[in-house]
PDB file of C-alpha atoms and ligand atoms in Angstrom:
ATOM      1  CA  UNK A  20     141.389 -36.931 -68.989  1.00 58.00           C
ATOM      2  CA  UNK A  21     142.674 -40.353 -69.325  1.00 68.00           C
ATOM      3  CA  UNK A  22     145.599 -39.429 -66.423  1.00 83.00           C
ATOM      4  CA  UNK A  23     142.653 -38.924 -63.532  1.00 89.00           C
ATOM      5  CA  UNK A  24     140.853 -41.602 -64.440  1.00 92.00           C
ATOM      6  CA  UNK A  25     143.982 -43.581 -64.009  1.00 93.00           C
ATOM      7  CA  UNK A  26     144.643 -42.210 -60.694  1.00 94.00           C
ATOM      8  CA  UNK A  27     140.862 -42.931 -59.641  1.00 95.00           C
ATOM      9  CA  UNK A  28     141.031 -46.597 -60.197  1.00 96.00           C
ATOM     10  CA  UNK A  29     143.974 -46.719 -57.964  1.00 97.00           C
ATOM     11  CA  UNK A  30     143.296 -45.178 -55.436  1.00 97.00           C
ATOM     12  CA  UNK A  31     139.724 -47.089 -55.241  1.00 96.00           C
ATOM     13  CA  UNK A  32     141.893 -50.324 -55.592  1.00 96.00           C
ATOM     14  CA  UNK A  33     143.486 -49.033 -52.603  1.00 97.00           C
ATOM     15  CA  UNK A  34     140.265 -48.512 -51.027  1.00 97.00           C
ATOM     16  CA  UNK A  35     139.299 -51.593 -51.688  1.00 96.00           C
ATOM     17  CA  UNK A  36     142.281 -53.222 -50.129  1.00 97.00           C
ATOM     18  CA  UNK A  37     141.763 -51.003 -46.978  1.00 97.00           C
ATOM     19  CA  UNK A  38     138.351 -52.474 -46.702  1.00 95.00           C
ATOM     20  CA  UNK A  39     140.128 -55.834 -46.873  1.00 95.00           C
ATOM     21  CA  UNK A  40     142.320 -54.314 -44.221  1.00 97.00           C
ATOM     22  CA  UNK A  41     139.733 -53.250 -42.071  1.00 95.00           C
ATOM     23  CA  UNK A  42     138.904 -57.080 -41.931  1.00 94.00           C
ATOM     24  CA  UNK A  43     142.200 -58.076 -41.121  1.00 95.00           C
ATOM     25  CA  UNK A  44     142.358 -55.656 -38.249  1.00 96.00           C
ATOM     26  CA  UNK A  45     138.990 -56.145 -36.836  1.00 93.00           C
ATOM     27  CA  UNK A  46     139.409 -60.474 -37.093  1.00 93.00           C
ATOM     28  CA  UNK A  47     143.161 -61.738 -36.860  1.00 94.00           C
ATOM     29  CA  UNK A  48     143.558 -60.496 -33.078  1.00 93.00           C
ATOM     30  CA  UNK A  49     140.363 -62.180 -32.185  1.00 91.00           C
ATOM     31  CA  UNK A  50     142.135 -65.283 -34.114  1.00 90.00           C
ATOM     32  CA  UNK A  51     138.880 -65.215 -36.657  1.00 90.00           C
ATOM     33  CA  UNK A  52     138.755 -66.303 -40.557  1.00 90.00           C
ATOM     34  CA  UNK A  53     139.347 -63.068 -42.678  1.00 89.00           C
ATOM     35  CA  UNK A  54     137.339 -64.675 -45.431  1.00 85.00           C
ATOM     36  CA  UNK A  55     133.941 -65.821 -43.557  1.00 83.00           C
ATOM     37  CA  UNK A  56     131.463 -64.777 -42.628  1.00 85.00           C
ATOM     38  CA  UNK A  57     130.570 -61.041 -44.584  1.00 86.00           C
ATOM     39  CA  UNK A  58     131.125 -58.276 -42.420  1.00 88.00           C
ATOM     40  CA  UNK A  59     128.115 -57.677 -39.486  1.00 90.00           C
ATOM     41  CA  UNK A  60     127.175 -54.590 -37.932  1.00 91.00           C
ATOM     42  CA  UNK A  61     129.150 -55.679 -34.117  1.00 85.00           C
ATOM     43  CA  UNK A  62     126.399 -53.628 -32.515  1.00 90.00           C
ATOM     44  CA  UNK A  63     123.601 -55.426 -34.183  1.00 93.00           C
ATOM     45  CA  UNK A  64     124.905 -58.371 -36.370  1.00 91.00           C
ATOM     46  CA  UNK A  65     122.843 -57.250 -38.929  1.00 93.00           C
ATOM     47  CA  UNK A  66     125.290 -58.510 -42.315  1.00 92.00           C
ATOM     48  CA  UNK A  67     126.182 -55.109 -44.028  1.00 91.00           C
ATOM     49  CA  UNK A  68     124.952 -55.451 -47.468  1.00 91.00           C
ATOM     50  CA  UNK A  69     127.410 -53.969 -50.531  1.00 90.00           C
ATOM     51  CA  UNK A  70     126.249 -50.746 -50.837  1.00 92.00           C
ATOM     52  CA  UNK A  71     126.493 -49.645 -47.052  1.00 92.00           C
ATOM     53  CA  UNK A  72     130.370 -51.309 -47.691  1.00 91.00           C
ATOM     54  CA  UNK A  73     131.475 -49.258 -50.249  1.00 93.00           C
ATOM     55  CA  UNK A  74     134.709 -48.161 -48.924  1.00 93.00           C
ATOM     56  CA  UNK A  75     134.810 -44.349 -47.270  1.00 93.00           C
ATOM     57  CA  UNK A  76     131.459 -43.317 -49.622  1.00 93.00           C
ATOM     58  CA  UNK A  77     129.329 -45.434 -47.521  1.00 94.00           C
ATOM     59  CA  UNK A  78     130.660 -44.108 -44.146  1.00 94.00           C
ATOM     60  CA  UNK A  79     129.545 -40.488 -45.285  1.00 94.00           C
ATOM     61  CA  UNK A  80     126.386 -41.181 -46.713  1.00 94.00           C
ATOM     62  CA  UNK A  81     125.066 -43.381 -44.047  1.00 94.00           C
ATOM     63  CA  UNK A  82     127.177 -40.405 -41.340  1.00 93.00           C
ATOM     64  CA  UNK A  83     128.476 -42.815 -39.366  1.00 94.00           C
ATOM     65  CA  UNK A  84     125.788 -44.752 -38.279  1.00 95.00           C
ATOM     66  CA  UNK A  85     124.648 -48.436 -38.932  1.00 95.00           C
ATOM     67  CA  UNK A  86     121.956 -48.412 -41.623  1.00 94.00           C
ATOM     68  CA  UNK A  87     119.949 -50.661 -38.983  1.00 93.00           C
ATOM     69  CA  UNK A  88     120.304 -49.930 -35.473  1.00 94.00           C
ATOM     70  CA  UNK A  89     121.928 -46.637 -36.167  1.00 94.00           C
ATOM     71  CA  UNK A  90     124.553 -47.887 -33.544  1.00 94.00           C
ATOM     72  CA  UNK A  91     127.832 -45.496 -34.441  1.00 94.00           C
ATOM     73  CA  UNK A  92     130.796 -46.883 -36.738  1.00 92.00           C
ATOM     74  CA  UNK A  93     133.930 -46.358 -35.915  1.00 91.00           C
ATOM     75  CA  UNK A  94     135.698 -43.541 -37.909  1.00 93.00           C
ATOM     76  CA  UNK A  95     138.989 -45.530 -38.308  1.00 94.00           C
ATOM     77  CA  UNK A  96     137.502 -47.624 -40.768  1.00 94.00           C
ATOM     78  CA  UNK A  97     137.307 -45.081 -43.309  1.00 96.00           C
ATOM     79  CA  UNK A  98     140.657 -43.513 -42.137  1.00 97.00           C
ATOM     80  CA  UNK A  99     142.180 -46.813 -42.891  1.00 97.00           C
ATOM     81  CA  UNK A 100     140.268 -47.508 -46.347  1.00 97.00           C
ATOM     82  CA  UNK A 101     141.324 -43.156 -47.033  1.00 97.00           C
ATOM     83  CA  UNK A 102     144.800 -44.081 -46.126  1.00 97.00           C
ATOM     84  CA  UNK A 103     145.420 -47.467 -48.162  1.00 98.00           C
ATOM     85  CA  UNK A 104     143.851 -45.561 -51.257  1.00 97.00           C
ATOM     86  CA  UNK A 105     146.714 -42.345 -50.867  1.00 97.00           C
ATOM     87  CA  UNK A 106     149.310 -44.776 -50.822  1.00 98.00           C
ATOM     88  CA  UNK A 107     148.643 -46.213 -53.469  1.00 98.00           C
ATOM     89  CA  UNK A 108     147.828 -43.096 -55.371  1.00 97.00           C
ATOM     90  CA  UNK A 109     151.413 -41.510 -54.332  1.00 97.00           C
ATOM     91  CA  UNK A 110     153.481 -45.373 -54.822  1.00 97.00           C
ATOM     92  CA  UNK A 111     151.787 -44.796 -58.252  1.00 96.00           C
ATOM     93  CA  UNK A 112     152.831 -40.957 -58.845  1.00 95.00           C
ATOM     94  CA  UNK A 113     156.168 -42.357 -57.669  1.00 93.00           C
ATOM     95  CA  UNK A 114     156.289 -45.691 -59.870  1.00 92.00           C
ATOM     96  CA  UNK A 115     153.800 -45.596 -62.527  1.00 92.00           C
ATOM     97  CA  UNK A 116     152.035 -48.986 -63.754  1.00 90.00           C
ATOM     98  CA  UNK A 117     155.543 -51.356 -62.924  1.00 92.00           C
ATOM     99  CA  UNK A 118     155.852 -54.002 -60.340  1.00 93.00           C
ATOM    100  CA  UNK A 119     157.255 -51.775 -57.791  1.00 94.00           C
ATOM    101  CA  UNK A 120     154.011 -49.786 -57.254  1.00 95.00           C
ATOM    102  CA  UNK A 121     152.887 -53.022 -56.894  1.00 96.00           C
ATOM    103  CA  UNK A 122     154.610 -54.590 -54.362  1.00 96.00           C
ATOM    104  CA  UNK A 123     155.117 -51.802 -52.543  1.00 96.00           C
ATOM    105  CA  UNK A 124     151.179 -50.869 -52.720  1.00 97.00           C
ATOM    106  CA  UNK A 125     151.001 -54.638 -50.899  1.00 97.00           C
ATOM    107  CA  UNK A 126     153.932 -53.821 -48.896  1.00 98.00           C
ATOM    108  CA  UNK A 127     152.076 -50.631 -47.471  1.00 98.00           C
ATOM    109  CA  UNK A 128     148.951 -52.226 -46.892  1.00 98.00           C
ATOM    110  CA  UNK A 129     150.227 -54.827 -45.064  1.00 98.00           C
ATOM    111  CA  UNK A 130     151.929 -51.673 -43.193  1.00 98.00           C
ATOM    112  CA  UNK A 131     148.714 -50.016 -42.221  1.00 98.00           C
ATOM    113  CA  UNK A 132     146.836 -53.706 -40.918  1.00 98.00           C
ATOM    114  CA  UNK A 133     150.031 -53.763 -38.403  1.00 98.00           C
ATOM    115  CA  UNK A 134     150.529 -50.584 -37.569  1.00 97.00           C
ATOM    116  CA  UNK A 135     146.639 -50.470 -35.941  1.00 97.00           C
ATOM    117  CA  UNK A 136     146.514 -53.999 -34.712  1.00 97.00           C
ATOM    118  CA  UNK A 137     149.968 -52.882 -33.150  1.00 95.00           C
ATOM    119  CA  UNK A 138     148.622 -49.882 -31.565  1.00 94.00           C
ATOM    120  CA  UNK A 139     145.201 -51.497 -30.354  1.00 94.00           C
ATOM    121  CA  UNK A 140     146.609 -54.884 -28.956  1.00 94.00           C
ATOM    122  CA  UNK A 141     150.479 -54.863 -28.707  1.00 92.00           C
ATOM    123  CA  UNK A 142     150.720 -57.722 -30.999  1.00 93.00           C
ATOM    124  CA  UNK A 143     151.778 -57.919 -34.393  1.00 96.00           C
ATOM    125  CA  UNK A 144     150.322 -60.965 -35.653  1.00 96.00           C
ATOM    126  CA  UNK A 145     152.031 -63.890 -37.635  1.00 96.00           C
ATOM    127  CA  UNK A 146     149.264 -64.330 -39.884  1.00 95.00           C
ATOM    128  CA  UNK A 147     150.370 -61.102 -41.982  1.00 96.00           C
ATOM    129  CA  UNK A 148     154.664 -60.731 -40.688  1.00 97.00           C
ATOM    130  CA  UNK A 149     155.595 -64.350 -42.070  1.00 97.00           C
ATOM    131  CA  UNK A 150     153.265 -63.916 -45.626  1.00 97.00           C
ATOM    132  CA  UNK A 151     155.012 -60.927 -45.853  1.00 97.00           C
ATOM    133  CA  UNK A 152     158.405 -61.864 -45.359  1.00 98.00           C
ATOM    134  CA  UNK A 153     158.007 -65.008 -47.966  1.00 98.00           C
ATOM    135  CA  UNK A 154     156.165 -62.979 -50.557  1.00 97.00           C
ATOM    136  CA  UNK A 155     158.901 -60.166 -50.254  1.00 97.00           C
ATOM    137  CA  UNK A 156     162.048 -62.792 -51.011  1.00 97.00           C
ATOM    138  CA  UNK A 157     159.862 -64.541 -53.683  1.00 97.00           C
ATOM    139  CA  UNK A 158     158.744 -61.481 -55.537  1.00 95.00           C
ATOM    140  CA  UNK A 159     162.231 -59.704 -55.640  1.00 94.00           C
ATOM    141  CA  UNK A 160     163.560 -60.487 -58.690  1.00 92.00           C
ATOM    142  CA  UNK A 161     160.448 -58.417 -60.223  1.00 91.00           C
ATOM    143  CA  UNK A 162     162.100 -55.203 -58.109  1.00 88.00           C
ATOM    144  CA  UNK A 163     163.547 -52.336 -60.301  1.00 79.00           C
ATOM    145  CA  UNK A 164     163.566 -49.973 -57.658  1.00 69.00           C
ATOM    146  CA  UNK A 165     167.434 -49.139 -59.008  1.00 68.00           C
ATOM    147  CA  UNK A 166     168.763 -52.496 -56.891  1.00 74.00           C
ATOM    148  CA  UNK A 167     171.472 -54.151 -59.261  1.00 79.00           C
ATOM    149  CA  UNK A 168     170.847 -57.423 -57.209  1.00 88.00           C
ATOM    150  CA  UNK A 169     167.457 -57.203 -55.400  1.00 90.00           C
ATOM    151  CA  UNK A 170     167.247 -61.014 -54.870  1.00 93.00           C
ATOM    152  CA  UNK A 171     171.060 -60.643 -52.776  1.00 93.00           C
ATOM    153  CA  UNK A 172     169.470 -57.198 -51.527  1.00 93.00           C
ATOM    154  CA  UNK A 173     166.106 -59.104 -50.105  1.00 95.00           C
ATOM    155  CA  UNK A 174     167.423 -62.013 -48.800  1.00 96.00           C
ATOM    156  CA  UNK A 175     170.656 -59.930 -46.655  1.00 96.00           C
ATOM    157  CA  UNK A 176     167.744 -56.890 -45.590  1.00 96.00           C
ATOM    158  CA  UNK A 177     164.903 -60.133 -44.305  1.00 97.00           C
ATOM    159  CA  UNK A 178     168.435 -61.898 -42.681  1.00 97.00           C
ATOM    160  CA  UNK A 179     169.842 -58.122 -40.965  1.00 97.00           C
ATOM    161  CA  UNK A 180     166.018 -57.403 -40.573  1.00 97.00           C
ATOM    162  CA  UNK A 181     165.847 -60.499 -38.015  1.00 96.00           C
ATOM    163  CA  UNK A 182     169.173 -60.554 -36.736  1.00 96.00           C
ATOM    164  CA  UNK A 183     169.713 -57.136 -35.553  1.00 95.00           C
ATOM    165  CA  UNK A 184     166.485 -56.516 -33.267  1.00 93.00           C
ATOM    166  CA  UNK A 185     167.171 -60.243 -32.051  1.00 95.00           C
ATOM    167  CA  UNK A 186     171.093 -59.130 -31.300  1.00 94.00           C
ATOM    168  CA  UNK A 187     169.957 -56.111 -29.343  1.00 92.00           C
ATOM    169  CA  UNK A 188     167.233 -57.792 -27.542  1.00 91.00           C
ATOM    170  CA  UNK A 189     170.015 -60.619 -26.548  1.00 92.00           C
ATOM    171  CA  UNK A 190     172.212 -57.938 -25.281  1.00 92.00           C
ATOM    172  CA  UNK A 191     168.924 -56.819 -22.797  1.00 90.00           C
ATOM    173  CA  UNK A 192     168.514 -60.657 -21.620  1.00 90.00           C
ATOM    174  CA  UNK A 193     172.226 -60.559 -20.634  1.00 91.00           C
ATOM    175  CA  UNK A 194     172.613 -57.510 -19.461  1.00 91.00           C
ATOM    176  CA  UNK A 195     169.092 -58.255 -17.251  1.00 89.00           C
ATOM    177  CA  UNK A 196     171.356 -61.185 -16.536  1.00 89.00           C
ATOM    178  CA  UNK A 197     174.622 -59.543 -15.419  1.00 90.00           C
ATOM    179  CA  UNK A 198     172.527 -57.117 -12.614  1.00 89.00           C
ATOM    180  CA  UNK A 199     170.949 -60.255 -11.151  1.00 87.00           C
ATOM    181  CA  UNK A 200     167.606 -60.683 -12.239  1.00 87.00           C
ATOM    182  CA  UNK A 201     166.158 -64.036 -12.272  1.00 87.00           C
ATOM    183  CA  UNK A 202     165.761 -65.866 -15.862  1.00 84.00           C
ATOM    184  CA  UNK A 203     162.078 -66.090 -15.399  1.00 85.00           C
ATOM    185  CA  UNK A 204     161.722 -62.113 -14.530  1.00 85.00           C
ATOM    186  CA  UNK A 205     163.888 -61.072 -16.863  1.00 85.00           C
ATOM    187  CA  UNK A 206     161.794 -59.375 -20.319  1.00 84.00           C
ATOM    188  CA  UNK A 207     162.061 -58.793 -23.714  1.00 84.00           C
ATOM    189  CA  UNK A 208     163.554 -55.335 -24.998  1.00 82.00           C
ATOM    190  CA  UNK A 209     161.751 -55.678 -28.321  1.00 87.00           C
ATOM    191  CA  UNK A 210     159.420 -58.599 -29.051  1.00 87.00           C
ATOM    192  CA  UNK A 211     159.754 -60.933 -31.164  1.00 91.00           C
ATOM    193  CA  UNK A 212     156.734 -59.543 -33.495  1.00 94.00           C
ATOM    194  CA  UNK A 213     159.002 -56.726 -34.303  1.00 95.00           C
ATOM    195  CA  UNK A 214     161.810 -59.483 -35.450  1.00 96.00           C
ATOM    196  CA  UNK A 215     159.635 -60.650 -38.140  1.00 97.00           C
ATOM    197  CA  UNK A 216     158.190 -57.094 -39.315  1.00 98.00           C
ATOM    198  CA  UNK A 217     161.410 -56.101 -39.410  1.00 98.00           C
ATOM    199  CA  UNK A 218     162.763 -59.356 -41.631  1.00 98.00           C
ATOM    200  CA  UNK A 219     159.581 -58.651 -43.881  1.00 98.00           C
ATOM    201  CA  UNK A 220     160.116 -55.102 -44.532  1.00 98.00           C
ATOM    202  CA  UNK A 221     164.051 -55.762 -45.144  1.00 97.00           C
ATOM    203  CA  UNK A 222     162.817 -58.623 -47.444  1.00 97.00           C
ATOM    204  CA  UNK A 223     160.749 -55.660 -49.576  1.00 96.00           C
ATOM    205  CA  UNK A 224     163.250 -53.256 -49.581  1.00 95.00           C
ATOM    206  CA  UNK A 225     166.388 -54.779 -48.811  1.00 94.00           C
ATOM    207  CA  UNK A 226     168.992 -53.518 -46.332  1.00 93.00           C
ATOM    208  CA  UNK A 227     169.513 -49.626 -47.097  1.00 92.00           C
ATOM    209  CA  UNK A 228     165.785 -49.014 -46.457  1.00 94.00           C
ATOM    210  CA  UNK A 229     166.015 -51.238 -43.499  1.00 96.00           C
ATOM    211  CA  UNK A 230     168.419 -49.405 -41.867  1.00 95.00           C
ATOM    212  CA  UNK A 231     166.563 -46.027 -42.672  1.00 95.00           C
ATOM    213  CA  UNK A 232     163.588 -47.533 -41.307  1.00 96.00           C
ATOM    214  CA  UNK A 233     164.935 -48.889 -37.920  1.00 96.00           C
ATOM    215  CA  UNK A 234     167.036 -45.503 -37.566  1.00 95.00           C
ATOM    216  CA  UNK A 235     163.866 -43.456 -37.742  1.00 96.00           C
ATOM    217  CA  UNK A 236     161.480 -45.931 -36.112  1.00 96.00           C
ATOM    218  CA  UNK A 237     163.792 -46.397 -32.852  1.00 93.00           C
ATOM    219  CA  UNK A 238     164.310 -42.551 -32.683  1.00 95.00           C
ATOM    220  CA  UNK A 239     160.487 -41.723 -33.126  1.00 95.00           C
ATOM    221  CA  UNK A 240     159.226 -44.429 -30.531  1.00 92.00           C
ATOM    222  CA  UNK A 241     162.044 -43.124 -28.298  1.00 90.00           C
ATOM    223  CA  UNK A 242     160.869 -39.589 -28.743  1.00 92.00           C
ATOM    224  CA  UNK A 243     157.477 -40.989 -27.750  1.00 91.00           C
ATOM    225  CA  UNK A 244     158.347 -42.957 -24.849  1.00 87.00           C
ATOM    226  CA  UNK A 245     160.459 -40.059 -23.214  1.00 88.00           C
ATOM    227  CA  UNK A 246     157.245 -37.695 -24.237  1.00 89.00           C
ATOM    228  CA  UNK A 247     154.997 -40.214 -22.303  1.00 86.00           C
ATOM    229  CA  UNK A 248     157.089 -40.208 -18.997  1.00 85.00           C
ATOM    230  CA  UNK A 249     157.428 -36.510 -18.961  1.00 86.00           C
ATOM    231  CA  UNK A 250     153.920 -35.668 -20.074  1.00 86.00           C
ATOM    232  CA  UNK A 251     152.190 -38.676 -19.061  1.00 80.00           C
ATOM    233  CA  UNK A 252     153.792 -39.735 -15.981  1.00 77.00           C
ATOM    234  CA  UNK A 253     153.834 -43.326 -17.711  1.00 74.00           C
ATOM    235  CA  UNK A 254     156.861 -45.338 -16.156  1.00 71.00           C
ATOM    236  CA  UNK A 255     159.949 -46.062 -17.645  1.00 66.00           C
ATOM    237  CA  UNK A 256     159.148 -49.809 -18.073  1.00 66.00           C
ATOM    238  CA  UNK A 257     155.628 -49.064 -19.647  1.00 68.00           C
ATOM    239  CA  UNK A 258     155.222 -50.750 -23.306  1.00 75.00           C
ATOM    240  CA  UNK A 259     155.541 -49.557 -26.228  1.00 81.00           C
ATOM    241  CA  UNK A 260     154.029 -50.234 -29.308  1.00 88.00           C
ATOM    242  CA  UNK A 261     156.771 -50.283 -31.286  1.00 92.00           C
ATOM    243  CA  UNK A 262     155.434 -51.665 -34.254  1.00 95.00           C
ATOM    244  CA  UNK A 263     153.893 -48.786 -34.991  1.00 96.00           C
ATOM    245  CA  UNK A 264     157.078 -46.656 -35.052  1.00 97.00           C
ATOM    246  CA  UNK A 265     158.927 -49.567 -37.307  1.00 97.00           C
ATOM    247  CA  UNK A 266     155.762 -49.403 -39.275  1.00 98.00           C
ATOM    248  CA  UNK A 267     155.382 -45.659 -39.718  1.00 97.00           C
ATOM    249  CA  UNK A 268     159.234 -45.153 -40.496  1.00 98.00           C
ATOM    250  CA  UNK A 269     159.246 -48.226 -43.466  1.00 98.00           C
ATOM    251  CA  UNK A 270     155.832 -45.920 -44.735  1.00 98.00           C
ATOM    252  CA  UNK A 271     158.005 -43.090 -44.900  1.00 97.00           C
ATOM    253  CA  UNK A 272     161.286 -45.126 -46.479  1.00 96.00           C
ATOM    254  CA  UNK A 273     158.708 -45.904 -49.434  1.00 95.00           C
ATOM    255  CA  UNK A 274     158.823 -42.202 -50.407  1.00 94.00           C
ATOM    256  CA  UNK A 275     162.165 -40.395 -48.820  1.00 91.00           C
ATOM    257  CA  UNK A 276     163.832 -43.266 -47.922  1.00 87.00           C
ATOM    258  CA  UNK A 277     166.344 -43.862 -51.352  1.00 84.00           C
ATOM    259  CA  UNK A 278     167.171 -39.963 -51.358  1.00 83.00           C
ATOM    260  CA  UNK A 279     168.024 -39.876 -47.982  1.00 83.00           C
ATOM    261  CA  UNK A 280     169.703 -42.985 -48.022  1.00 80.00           C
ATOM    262  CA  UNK A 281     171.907 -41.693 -51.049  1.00 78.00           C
ATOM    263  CA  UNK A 282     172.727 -38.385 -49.472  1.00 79.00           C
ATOM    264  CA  UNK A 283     173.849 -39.921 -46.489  1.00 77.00           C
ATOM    265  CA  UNK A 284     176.282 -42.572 -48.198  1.00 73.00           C
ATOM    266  CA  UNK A 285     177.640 -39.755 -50.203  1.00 75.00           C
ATOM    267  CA  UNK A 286     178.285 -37.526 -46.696  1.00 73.00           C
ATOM    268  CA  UNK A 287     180.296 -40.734 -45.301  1.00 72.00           C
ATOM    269  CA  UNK A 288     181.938 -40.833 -49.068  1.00 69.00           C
ATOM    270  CA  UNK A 289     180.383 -44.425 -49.322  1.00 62.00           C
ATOM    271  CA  UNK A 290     179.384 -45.319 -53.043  1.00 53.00           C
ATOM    272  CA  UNK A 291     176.472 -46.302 -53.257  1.00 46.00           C
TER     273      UNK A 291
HETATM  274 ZN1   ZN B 309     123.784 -52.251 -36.419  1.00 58.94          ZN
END
């Protein structure tokens, strides 16, 4: 059956791009070169030869240990290689072989490296947001994701992607402002990490999608934070990771987002 075999080589091209993931998430925090040296047991630093690196086979076979000092390996790395390959295998259900399973397979991956460095170190790092956001206005005119004018579509979502966390986030500064705190105390509402995921994900899908995905990112982390104070007894200035909200929602605009987007235009009798 030509149709699974299809579907195989996708979604081990998307576990092959998690493993490249898994790189970017373990190195770029740590300010390290994603392309030297080859991956090292960190228990060990034995160099993990290509068959123990076969993306989520090798973590079964070898049950989570390293082949070498049996020192245990972390079971995110073959949640993130497992994840990566069923996006890709749903973008291409969605999509089929066209340039929009493409980018958007990129666009996801890129997703997943932020969303964990996110939740691990609060940052979301340059190295991937500004790549991102310059592949996303260059490759737009190869969108055909329904957009009549998905170059005007990616360059207003990266612009509104930018301006409006950096508008609300002004509106904290002065407000900080107006009750008296000093300039130096005063802090960021949203940092500016999320400005540029934001700008890059508005860049890929242009400002509908952006909308959907700050609308369900702000109410999820929200729903989070509140969930933390009650349950937690975090306080109400504690961070959040909000990243991985904005990440998780744009995820989730890949597949529901243009429905939902459409029925929602049609309820405020907005053409589309
Ligand atoms: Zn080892």
């Amino acid at each position: 059956m030509p149709g699974v075999l299809l579907y195989f080589f996708v979604a081990a091209a998307g576990a092959t791009i998690g493993s490249f993931v898994n790189v970017c998430i373990h190195r770029l925090p740590r300010r390290l070169s994603v392309v030297r040296p080859r991956s090292a047991c960190p228990a060990c630093r034995r160099p993990i030869a290509w068959y123990d690196n076969i993306p989520v086979l090798s973590y079964v076979l070898l049950r989570g240990r390293c082949r070498n000092c049996r020192a245990p390996i972390s079971w995110a790395y073959p949640a993130v290689e497992a994840s990566t390959a069923l996006l890709f295998a749903l973008l291409f259900a969605r999509h089929g072989i066209s340039p929009d399973f493409v980018l958007r397979s990129l666009l996801s991956a890129a997703l997943v490296a932020l969303i964990v460095i996110d939740a691990r170190h609060q940052i979301l790092p340059d190295a991937i947001t500004l790549p991102g956001i310059v592949f996303g206005l260059v490759s737009s005119p190869l969108r055909a994701d329904g957009t009549i004018h998905p170059v005007r579509d990616a360059l207003i979502g990266c612009a509104l992607g930018y301006a409006i966390p950096w508008t609300i986030n002004a509106c904290y500064l002065l407000w900080q402002g107006a009750r008296g705190v000093p300039k130096q105390r005063r802090e960021d509402g949203i940092g500016q990490g999320d400005f540029k995921l934001l700008a890059m994900i508005g860049a890929f899908l242009g400002p509908r999608l952006l909308l959907f995905t700050i609308f369900f990112g702000a109410i999820s982390g929200a729903v989070y934070g509140v969930a933390m104070i009650v349950f937690r007894g975090h306080g109400w200035k504690s961070k959040l990771p909000f990243g991985v909200f904005l990440g998780a929602a744009a995820l989730l605009a890949l597949f529901v987002g243009e429905p939902w987007v459409g029925w929602y235009a049609g309820l405020l009798g907005l053409a589309r």
